[in-house]
Short mmCIF file of C-alpha atoms and ligand atoms in Angstrom, two decimals:
data_model
loop_
_atom_site.label_atom_id
_atom_site.label_comp_id
_atom_site.label_asym_id
_atom_site.label_seq_id
_atom_site.Cartn_x
_atom_site.Cartn_y
_atom_site.Cartn_z
CA MET A 5 -77.90 -2.88 2.74
CA LYS A 6 -75.90 -6.08 2.42
CA GLY A 7 -74.58 -8.05 -0.54
CA LYS A 8 -74.68 -11.83 -0.63
CA PHE A 9 -71.25 -13.26 -1.50
CA TYR A 10 -70.20 -16.81 -2.16
CA ASP A 11 -66.47 -16.18 -2.41
CA ILE A 12 -63.79 -13.50 -2.32
CA GLN A 13 -60.42 -14.19 -3.95
CA GLY A 14 -57.32 -12.04 -3.59
CA PHE A 15 -54.34 -11.85 -5.93
CA SER A 16 -56.44 -12.70 -8.95
CA VAL A 17 -54.64 -12.11 -12.25
CA HIS A 18 -57.30 -13.41 -14.66
CA ASP A 19 -60.20 -11.06 -13.99
CA GLY A 20 -58.99 -7.83 -15.53
CA PRO A 21 -55.69 -5.91 -15.56
CA GLY A 22 -53.05 -6.23 -12.82
CA ILE A 23 -53.50 -7.85 -9.44
CA ARG A 24 -57.13 -7.82 -8.35
CA LEU A 25 -59.51 -8.71 -5.58
CA THR A 26 -62.43 -10.60 -7.10
CA LEU A 27 -65.70 -10.52 -5.19
CA PHE A 28 -68.22 -13.15 -6.22
CA LEU A 29 -71.86 -12.26 -5.64
CA LYS A 30 -74.36 -15.08 -5.27
CA GLY A 31 -77.31 -15.67 -7.56
CA CYS A 32 -77.62 -16.04 -11.33
CA PRO A 33 -80.59 -16.13 -13.74
CA LEU A 34 -78.69 -18.35 -16.22
CA ARG A 35 -78.32 -22.11 -15.98
CA CYS A 36 -75.36 -22.86 -18.22
CA LEU A 37 -74.93 -26.55 -18.95
CA TRP A 38 -71.18 -26.24 -18.34
CA CYS A 39 -71.42 -24.14 -15.13
CA HIS A 40 -68.25 -24.45 -12.99
CA SER A 41 -69.76 -22.68 -10.00
CA PRO A 42 -73.12 -24.25 -9.14
CA GLU A 43 -72.85 -22.76 -5.66
CA SER A 44 -73.22 -19.36 -7.32
CA GLN A 45 -76.59 -20.08 -8.95
CA ALA A 46 -79.08 -19.85 -6.09
CA PHE A 47 -79.53 -16.53 -4.30
CA PRO A 48 -79.88 -17.78 -0.69
CA THR A 49 -77.14 -19.20 1.52
CA GLN A 50 -76.88 -22.98 1.01
CA LEU A 51 -75.54 -25.98 2.86
CA ASN A 52 -72.64 -27.70 1.09
CA ARG A 53 -71.39 -31.18 1.94
CA MET A 54 -67.79 -32.12 1.21
CA GLU A 55 -68.05 -35.84 1.78
CA VAL A 56 -64.33 -36.50 1.64
CA LYS A 57 -63.85 -34.52 4.87
CA CYS A 58 -66.39 -36.46 6.93
CA THR A 59 -64.74 -38.62 9.59
CA GLY A 60 -67.79 -40.84 9.99
CA THR A 61 -70.74 -41.24 12.33
CA GLU A 62 -68.97 -43.92 14.39
CA THR A 63 -66.48 -41.47 15.90
CA CYS A 64 -68.31 -38.19 15.32
CA GLY A 65 -71.92 -38.06 14.17
CA ARG A 66 -72.50 -34.65 15.78
CA CYS A 67 -74.49 -33.38 12.83
CA LEU A 68 -77.25 -35.99 13.16
CA PRO A 69 -78.82 -34.74 16.42
CA ALA A 70 -77.99 -31.10 15.56
CA CYS A 71 -80.37 -31.03 12.62
CA PRO A 72 -83.83 -29.81 13.66
CA THR A 73 -85.57 -31.27 10.63
CA GLY A 74 -83.97 -34.72 10.50
CA ALA A 75 -82.41 -33.96 7.12
CA VAL A 76 -78.98 -35.36 8.07
CA LYS A 77 -78.97 -39.11 7.81
CA PRO A 78 -76.43 -41.92 7.79
CA GLY A 79 -75.22 -42.34 4.22
CA ARG A 80 -72.91 -44.64 2.35
CA LYS A 81 -70.07 -46.53 3.94
CA LYS A 82 -66.45 -46.24 2.91
CA LYS A 83 -63.23 -47.93 3.93
CA ALA A 84 -61.61 -46.27 6.94
CA LEU A 85 -58.45 -44.39 6.08
CA ALA A 86 -56.72 -45.54 9.25
CA GLY A 87 -57.17 -48.94 10.83
CA GLU A 88 -59.60 -51.66 9.87
CA GLY A 89 -63.22 -51.60 8.78
CA GLU A 90 -65.57 -49.04 7.37
CA ILE A 91 -66.96 -45.66 8.37
CA THR A 92 -70.46 -44.35 7.75
CA LEU A 93 -70.63 -41.00 5.99
CA VAL A 94 -73.64 -38.70 6.23
CA ARG A 95 -76.03 -37.63 3.53
CA VAL A 96 -78.46 -34.71 3.47
CA ASP A 97 -82.07 -35.15 2.47
CA ARG A 98 -82.48 -31.91 0.53
CA THR A 99 -86.25 -32.16 0.65
CA LEU A 100 -86.04 -31.68 4.43
CA CYS A 101 -83.07 -29.29 4.61
CA ASN A 102 -83.79 -25.58 5.05
CA ASP A 103 -80.11 -24.49 4.98
CA CYS A 104 -80.22 -23.32 8.61
CA GLY A 105 -76.57 -24.31 9.12
CA LYS A 106 -76.96 -25.92 12.55
CA CYS A 107 -75.20 -29.07 11.32
CA ALA A 108 -72.33 -27.00 9.94
CA GLU A 109 -71.90 -25.27 13.30
CA VAL A 110 -71.06 -28.56 15.00
CA CYS A 111 -69.11 -30.24 12.19
CA PRO A 112 -65.48 -30.24 13.36
CA SER A 113 -63.98 -31.10 9.98
CA LYS A 114 -65.97 -28.58 7.90
CA ALA A 115 -67.43 -31.43 5.87
CA LEU A 116 -70.67 -29.50 6.21
CA TYR A 117 -70.46 -25.77 5.60
CA LEU A 118 -72.64 -22.89 4.53
CA CYS A 119 -71.94 -21.09 1.27
CA GLY A 120 -73.18 -17.50 1.29
CA THR A 121 -71.96 -14.55 3.38
CA ASP A 122 -73.72 -11.24 3.87
CA LEU A 123 -71.47 -8.19 3.87
CA SER A 124 -72.25 -4.49 3.95
CA VAL A 125 -70.42 -2.13 1.59
CA ASP A 126 -68.23 -0.99 4.51
CA GLU A 127 -67.36 -4.58 5.38
CA ALA A 128 -66.54 -5.39 1.76
CA MET A 129 -64.47 -2.20 1.46
CA GLU A 130 -62.40 -3.22 4.48
CA LYS A 131 -61.32 -6.28 2.52
CA VAL A 132 -60.83 -4.23 -0.65
CA ARG A 133 -58.53 -1.71 1.06
CA ARG A 134 -56.18 -4.38 2.43
CA ASP A 135 -54.82 -5.13 -1.06
CA LYS A 136 -54.71 -1.53 -2.31
CA PRO A 137 -50.88 -1.43 -2.43
CA PHE A 138 -50.98 -4.38 -4.83
CA TYR A 139 -53.56 -2.70 -7.07
CA ASP A 140 -51.49 0.45 -7.13
CA SER A 141 -48.21 -1.30 -7.96
CA SER A 142 -49.69 -3.56 -10.67
CA GLY A 143 -52.38 -1.44 -12.32
CA GLY A 144 -55.00 -3.72 -10.78
CA GLY A 145 -58.15 -3.17 -8.79
CA VAL A 146 -61.43 -4.79 -7.89
CA THR A 147 -63.53 -7.13 -10.00
CA VAL A 148 -67.11 -7.87 -9.04
CA SER A 149 -68.20 -11.19 -10.45
CA GLY A 150 -70.81 -13.87 -9.81
CA GLY A 151 -73.11 -15.62 -10.29
CA GLU A 152 -74.52 -12.57 -11.98
CA CYS A 153 -73.57 -9.51 -9.96
CA LEU A 154 -76.09 -7.33 -11.84
CA CYS A 155 -78.80 -9.24 -9.94
CA GLN A 156 -77.84 -7.32 -6.78
CA PRO A 157 -77.96 -3.91 -8.47
CA ASP A 158 -78.24 -1.55 -5.51
CA PHE A 159 -75.43 -3.22 -3.62
CA LEU A 160 -73.27 -3.44 -6.74
CA LEU A 161 -73.74 0.25 -7.46
CA ALA A 162 -72.86 1.19 -3.88
CA LEU A 163 -69.76 -1.00 -3.90
CA LEU A 164 -68.50 0.31 -7.23
CA THR A 165 -69.16 3.89 -6.13
CA ALA A 166 -67.16 3.31 -2.94
CA CYS A 167 -64.25 1.85 -4.93
CA LYS A 168 -64.16 4.77 -7.34
CA ALA A 169 -64.31 7.24 -4.44
CA GLU A 170 -61.02 5.71 -3.27
CA GLY A 171 -59.43 5.73 -6.72
CA ILE A 172 -59.66 1.97 -7.25
CA HIS A 173 -60.03 0.52 -10.75
CA THR A 174 -63.29 -1.42 -11.13
CA ALA A 175 -64.30 -4.30 -13.39
CA VAL A 176 -67.68 -6.01 -13.61
CA ASP A 177 -67.73 -9.63 -14.79
CA THR A 178 -71.17 -10.22 -16.26
CA THR A 179 -73.37 -12.35 -18.47
CA GLY A 180 -74.98 -9.11 -19.64
CA TYR A 181 -78.40 -10.56 -18.88
CA ALA A 182 -80.02 -7.66 -17.05
CA ASP A 183 -82.22 -4.65 -17.66
CA TRP A 184 -80.33 -1.88 -19.42
CA SER A 185 -81.37 0.47 -16.60
CA VAL A 186 -79.18 -1.54 -14.21
CA ILE A 187 -76.14 -1.34 -16.48
CA GLU A 188 -76.75 2.33 -17.20
CA ARG A 189 -76.58 3.10 -13.48
CA ILE A 190 -73.27 1.35 -12.89
CA LEU A 191 -71.60 2.49 -16.14
CA PRO A 192 -70.06 5.68 -14.69
CA TYR A 193 -68.41 3.63 -11.92
CA THR A 194 -67.25 0.68 -14.06
CA ASP A 195 -63.88 1.01 -15.77
CA LEU A 196 -64.17 -2.32 -17.55
CA PHE A 197 -66.81 -4.92 -18.33
CA LEU A 198 -65.74 -8.56 -18.61
CA TYR A 199 -68.60 -9.52 -20.88
CA ASP A 200 -69.62 -13.09 -21.72
CA LEU A 201 -70.56 -14.08 -25.25
CA LYS A 202 -71.84 -17.62 -25.28
CA HIS A 203 -73.69 -18.05 -28.53
CA MET A 204 -74.80 -15.73 -31.33
CA ASP A 205 -77.83 -17.88 -32.17
CA SER A 206 -80.56 -17.05 -29.67
CA ALA A 207 -82.22 -20.49 -29.73
CA LYS A 208 -78.89 -22.21 -29.15
CA HIS A 209 -78.05 -19.67 -26.47
CA ALA A 210 -81.29 -20.55 -24.71
CA ARG A 211 -80.56 -24.26 -25.07
CA GLY A 212 -77.14 -23.87 -23.41
CA THR A 213 -77.92 -21.26 -20.78
CA GLY A 214 -81.68 -21.23 -20.23
CA VAL A 215 -82.14 -17.69 -21.58
CA PRO A 216 -82.18 -16.13 -25.08
CA ASN A 217 -79.42 -13.72 -26.13
CA GLU A 218 -81.20 -10.65 -27.55
CA ARG A 219 -80.96 -8.63 -24.36
CA ILE A 220 -77.31 -9.61 -23.90
CA LEU A 221 -76.31 -8.55 -27.41
CA GLU A 222 -78.31 -5.34 -27.17
CA ASN A 223 -76.70 -4.43 -23.84
CA ALA A 224 -73.23 -4.99 -25.31
CA ARG A 225 -74.05 -2.62 -28.16
CA LYS A 226 -75.38 -0.04 -25.71
CA ILE A 227 -72.29 -0.25 -23.49
CA ALA A 228 -70.11 0.32 -26.55
CA ALA A 229 -72.26 3.24 -27.71
CA ALA A 230 -72.13 4.78 -24.23
CA GLY A 231 -68.33 4.72 -24.20
CA GLY A 232 -67.86 1.74 -21.89
CA LYS A 233 -64.83 -0.54 -22.19
CA MET A 234 -65.13 -4.31 -22.57
CA GLN A 235 -63.18 -7.50 -22.59
CA ILE A 236 -65.32 -10.09 -24.35
CA ARG A 237 -65.13 -13.60 -22.90
CA ILE A 238 -66.10 -16.65 -24.92
CA PRO A 239 -66.33 -19.96 -23.08
CA VAL A 240 -65.40 -22.46 -25.78
CA ILE A 241 -67.76 -25.40 -25.36
CA PRO A 242 -67.23 -28.48 -27.55
CA MET A 243 -70.01 -29.18 -30.03
CA TYR A 244 -71.89 -26.10 -28.83
CA ASN A 245 -70.11 -22.92 -29.93
CA ASP A 246 -66.72 -24.05 -31.24
CA SER A 247 -67.33 -24.28 -34.99
CA THR A 248 -65.86 -22.01 -37.66
CA GLU A 249 -69.36 -20.64 -38.29
CA ASP A 250 -69.93 -19.92 -34.60
CA PHE A 251 -66.68 -17.97 -34.38
CA ASP A 252 -67.34 -16.17 -37.63
CA ALA A 253 -70.62 -14.86 -36.20
CA ALA A 254 -69.07 -13.99 -32.83
CA GLY A 255 -66.10 -12.30 -34.48
CA ARG A 256 -68.29 -10.11 -36.66
CA PHE A 257 -70.37 -9.06 -33.65
CA ILE A 258 -67.28 -8.18 -31.63
CA SER A 259 -65.76 -6.26 -34.54
CA ASP A 260 -68.95 -4.21 -34.82
CA LEU A 261 -68.54 -3.13 -31.19
CA GLY A 262 -65.42 -1.27 -32.36
CA ALA A 263 -62.89 0.31 -30.05
CA ALA A 264 -65.02 -0.48 -26.98
CA VAL A 265 -63.56 -4.00 -27.01
CA GLU A 266 -60.01 -3.99 -25.69
CA MET A 267 -59.55 -7.73 -25.84
CA THR A 268 -61.32 -11.01 -26.53
CA GLN A 269 -60.58 -13.94 -24.25
CA LEU A 270 -61.16 -17.58 -25.05
CA LEU A 271 -61.99 -19.75 -22.04
CA PRO A 272 -61.68 -23.41 -23.05
CA TYR A 273 -64.23 -25.66 -21.35
CA HIS A 274 -62.94 -27.92 -18.58
CA SER A 275 -64.74 -30.21 -16.17
CA LEU A 276 -62.91 -29.23 -12.97
CA GLY A 277 -66.04 -27.84 -11.36
CA ALA A 278 -67.86 -31.18 -11.44
CA ILE A 279 -67.10 -31.96 -7.79
CA LYS A 280 -68.93 -28.79 -6.69
CA TRP A 281 -72.24 -30.20 -7.91
CA GLU A 282 -71.88 -33.17 -5.60
CA ARG A 283 -71.44 -30.83 -2.64
CA LEU A 284 -74.96 -29.56 -3.31
CA ASP A 285 -76.31 -33.03 -4.09
CA ARG A 286 -77.12 -31.86 -7.58
CA GLU A 287 -76.60 -33.45 -10.96
CA GLY A 288 -73.38 -32.25 -12.56
CA PRO A 289 -72.62 -30.41 -15.81
CA ARG A 290 -74.34 -31.90 -18.81
CA VAL A 291 -71.57 -31.36 -21.33
CA GLU A 292 -70.63 -34.79 -22.57
CA ALA A 293 -67.49 -33.89 -24.43
CA ALA A 294 -63.77 -33.73 -23.87
CA PRO A 295 -62.24 -30.26 -23.40
CA PRO A 296 -61.34 -28.58 -26.70
CA THR A 297 -57.88 -29.37 -28.03
CA ASP A 298 -55.08 -26.80 -28.07
CA GLN A 299 -55.14 -27.07 -31.83
CA LEU A 300 -58.80 -26.07 -32.02
CA ILE A 301 -58.35 -23.19 -29.59
CA GLN A 302 -55.37 -21.87 -31.57
CA ALA A 303 -57.38 -22.13 -34.78
CA ARG A 304 -60.28 -20.14 -33.28
CA LYS A 305 -57.85 -17.56 -31.90
CA SER A 306 -56.30 -17.13 -35.35
CA GLN A 307 -59.76 -16.84 -36.85
CA LEU A 308 -60.64 -13.91 -34.60
CA GLU A 309 -57.23 -12.31 -35.03
CA ALA A 310 -57.76 -12.35 -38.79
CA LEU A 311 -60.68 -10.00 -38.13
CA GLY A 312 -58.29 -7.61 -36.39
CA LEU A 313 -59.23 -8.58 -32.83
CA CYS A 314 -56.77 -8.85 -29.96
CA VAL A 315 -57.25 -12.37 -28.54
CA THR A 316 -55.91 -14.16 -25.46
CA ILE A 317 -56.46 -17.66 -24.11
CA HIS A 318 -57.20 -18.37 -20.45
S1 SF4 B 405 -78.64 -26.98 7.17
FE1 SF4 B 405 -80.13 -27.20 8.89
S2 SF4 B 405 -81.86 -28.32 8.01
FE2 SF4 B 405 -80.13 -28.56 6.57
S3 SF4 B 405 -79.17 -30.49 7.17
FE3 SF4 B 405 -78.08 -28.86 8.26
S4 SF4 B 405 -79.11 -28.66 10.24
FE4 SF4 B 405 -80.47 -29.85 8.90
S1 SF4 B 406 -70.32 -33.57 12.03
FE1 SF4 B 406 -69.13 -33.48 10.13
S2 SF4 B 406 -67.46 -34.95 10.39
FE2 SF4 B 406 -69.02 -35.39 11.98
S3 SF4 B 406 -70.28 -37.01 11.06
FE3 SF4 B 406 -71.27 -35.02 10.61
S4 SF4 B 406 -70.43 -34.44 8.58
FE4 SF4 B 406 -69.12 -36.07 9.39
#
């Protein structure tokens, strides 16, 4: 059994307590308008194209004949960085591309690369063990994130079980959008859930993420009732979920979860992930608003704190 990863990041300090290794599993059933990680959405391995790294078809062009389907084509021209004239970049016709990676194999500058790595539990645990001294000294551990890691339930369960067998603290970063049976299975091996709360109104939740919220809210209640621990994460999206009324509803829901919630984190929207959409030749985030101001974030933090919640800002 293998898990499909799109990234692994060491020395993470924002995904749970202490110093952590965060493993990002690929694939997600949500389509959030503000998504910062579009490479995480699809389940299969995908070709990415980082145009800025391409040195041009005039001096390279290796990817063109390497592609068996003719998907790589000469693209736009840009001014050469060194010397006179222009260079021709490449583009990928996504209707012809099957993500085989043959172009990436020959690209010397890694302008073309595959996103998606298959690892067994043993292979993932080799990486996990390397940082164990840091977990032990900082009260950290492993966080499994995504995408939506609950979409690879058997692998997730096996990985969490292996971590706990070696005394490693585990966190699961999730949208909560999964069958309860999946969460119930991993609960005994999950020390902490990093649990997203995007909107309390189901229709608005569906408008922003592509799915309604009933299952998500119900799963949060069930985790709390089953004795699980949670950090609630609210991405603060301008003109979507940042009003006083929105936070009043979210705050009441979180309060009702009781002692299960150790902390609530506010994640102000930013547009730094926009470039990642271009790498997949996809249209970028459809949030047409400036990031929330510090003043607004502080006001929402105070609003939740007035309900007795412990709140941090990322
Ligand atoms: S991934 Fe394969 S099909 Fe797609 S552009 Fe590269 S070589 Fe062609
Ligand atoms: S192989 Fe890479 S660097 Fe060379 S032309 Fe193709 S994308 Fe550009």
